[in-house]
Amino acid sequence: MTADDLLAPLDLAFWNLESAEHPMHLGALGVFTAQSPTAGAHAADLLAARAAAVPGLRMRIRDVWRPFDRSEPFDLRRSLAFGGATREADPDFDPLHHVTLHAPAADFQAEAGRLMERPLERGRPPWEAHVLPDEDGAGFAVLFKFHHALADGLRALTLAAAVLDPMDLPAPRPRPAEPPPRGRLGDVRRLPDLLRGAVSDVGRALDIGASVAVHTLGMRPTPALTAAPTGTRRTAGVVIDLDDVHRIRKVAGGTVNDVLIAVVAGALRSWLDERGDGSEGVVPRALIPVSKRRPRTAHPQGNRLSGYLMRLPVDDPDPLRRLDTVRAAMDRNKDAGPGRGAGAVALLADHVPALGHRLGGPLVGQAARLWFDILVTSVPLPSFGLKLGGNPVTEVFPYAPLARGQALAVAVSTYRGKIHYGLVADAEAVPDLDRFARALTAEVETLITACGS
């Protein structure tokens, strides 16, 4: 075992945050147009055959509970690994255990919700692919599930792309070669630099920690977005035209992402009012994850995430004012940068020893509802067409994990001129998720009208 085998701190945090009621896998539902009635069955065969040749899909996660061999060169990272976990190839890997062909489905989203609530097997490589033919044979869907400890959004895209039809993805940058180990003395000589870096890291961690404490002081979760853990899941998908978003952006200002977040705020307002909860005084706190990984460096393993926090102006009745508020909040976050502020709390994972993640994971999971009300994340997709067995993808709905105590998570992807919102909710807390999905579509029209377009 080497230091490179160890899970990165944030991966280890995701591994230990998981519970039966709150599985920590992300997902994506791809909808394909079928070229033949047997296209779904052929797709399942292709996925299993190709998965066998993808090293990243053979990796399982194994807990570390033994001391390291004292004869090995001293390594500071390995010395703190007790209670952690490693990523290693599964010698008994069987792709047929991970790829499932289901009976024809009448509703892809209903099936996806049922499958998303099932945790991945922790003793095997933590991923699954579920092929769902439709009832008339005109299409099929594939639900990919990847544990967040195995992959973040970019890494999951790379793994999924490896089992789809070949496409011209940008080549990842080569990882810098690490110097060969020089034994115990070499590491000791590096201690002054390591200590200086540690002091700087501690100061940064204290700064983030203080910001988290300030922002969570007196935090009152939004009741409609809070749920007791039931382990149930419901999913929904919404497709809007990217050109409509650009029309809004060109008139009202801001970025595409600003508009998409403002659409969520407006939809929450309509949804809360329609279901009788009311939007007056409601300003839920949204976590906006920020990837610190560039697309060309998606190959190295380990999550690279920070985040922004912002209040969604759900209580504001004016759609353009809501967009202005979102834009101003995002500008402030960008000026501060993803490495500062309460939204960067994920970076604190680097400062916690492995055993601390194992012991503190359940407590951190329970505290998520005090930190933010709703997750709104963007998942990157390639701009060119995806295919499986020659069958083209027409829609892609990303799904984010649902944190403990929270009822709704929103993920967004752009694919071939369309915006795809993927919604995941606690099925018992949000039985009317389809109503929220309709509110997203209506809010786009509201903004277009307000812009005079």
CSV table of N, CA and C in Angstrom, one decimal, residues 206-220 285 309 311 341-343 370-371:
chain,number,residue,atom,x,y,z
A,206,LEU,N,-8.8,27.9,10.4
A,206,LEU,CA,-9.4,28.6,11.5
A,206,LEU,C,-10.3,29.7,10.9
A,207,ASP,N,-9.8,30.4,9.8
A,207,ASP,CA,-10.6,31.4,9.2
A,207,ASP,C,-11.9,30.9,8.6
A,208,ILE,N,-11.8,29.7,7.9
A,208,ILE,CA,-13.1,29.1,7.4
A,208,ILE,C,-14.0,28.6,8.5
A,209,GLY,N,-13.4,28.0,9.5
A,209,GLY,CA,-14.2,27.5,10.7
A,209,GLY,C,-14.9,28.6,11.4
A,210,ALA,N,-14.2,29.8,11.6
A,210,ALA,CA,-14.9,30.9,12.2
A,210,ALA,C,-16.0,31.4,11.4
A,211,SER,N,-15.8,31.5,10.0
A,211,SER,CA,-16.9,31.9,9.1
A,211,SER,C,-18.1,31.0,9.2
A,212,VAL,N,-17.8,29.6,9.3
A,212,VAL,CA,-18.9,28.7,9.4
A,212,VAL,C,-19.7,28.9,10.7
A,213,ALA,N,-19.0,29.1,11.8
A,213,ALA,CA,-19.6,29.4,13.0
A,213,ALA,C,-20.5,30.6,13.0
A,214,VAL,N,-20.0,31.7,12.4
A,214,VAL,CA,-20.8,32.9,12.3
A,214,VAL,C,-22.0,32.7,11.5
A,215,HIS,N,-21.9,32.0,10.4
A,215,HIS,CA,-23.0,31.9,9.4
A,215,HIS,C,-24.1,30.9,10.0
A,216,THR,N,-23.7,30.0,10.8
A,216,THR,CA,-24.7,29.0,11.3
A,216,THR,C,-25.3,29.5,12.6
A,217,LEU,N,-24.7,30.5,13.2
A,217,LEU,CA,-25.3,31.0,14.5
A,217,LEU,C,-26.7,31.5,14.3
A,218,GLY,N,-27.6,31.0,14.9
A,218,GLY,CA,-29.0,31.4,14.8
A,218,GLY,C,-29.7,31.0,13.5
A,219,MET,N,-29.0,30.0,12.8
A,219,MET,CA,-29.6,29.5,11.6
A,219,MET,C,-30.9,28.8,11.8
A,220,ARG,N,-32.0,29.1,11.1
A,220,ARG,CA,-33.2,28.4,11.2
A,220,ARG,C,-33.6,27.8,9.9
A,285,ARG,N,-30.9,29.2,2.6
A,285,ARG,CA,-29.5,29.3,2.3
A,285,ARG,C,-29.1,28.2,1.3
A,309,LEU,N,-21.8,30.0,-0.4
A,309,LEU,CA,-23.1,30.1,0.3
A,309,LEU,C,-23.8,31.4,-0.1
A,311,ARG,N,-28.0,33.4,0.2
A,311,ARG,CA,-29.4,33.4,0.5
A,311,ARG,C,-30.2,33.6,-0.8
A,341,GLY,N,-14.5,31.7,3.4
A,341,GLY,CA,-15.9,31.8,3.8
A,341,GLY,C,-16.5,30.5,4.2
A,342,ALA,N,-17.7,30.6,4.7
A,342,ALA,CA,-18.4,29.4,5.2
A,342,ALA,C,-18.6,28.3,4.1
A,343,GLY,N,-18.8,28.8,2.8
A,343,GLY,CA,-19.0,27.8,1.8
A,343,GLY,C,-17.8,26.9,1.5
A,370,LEU,N,-28.0,22.6,9.4
A,370,LEU,CA,-27.7,23.9,10.0
A,370,LEU,C,-26.8,24.8,9.2
A,371,TRP,N,-26.2,24.2,8.2
A,371,TRP,CA,-25.3,24.9,7.4
A,371,TRP,C,-25.9,25.5,6.1
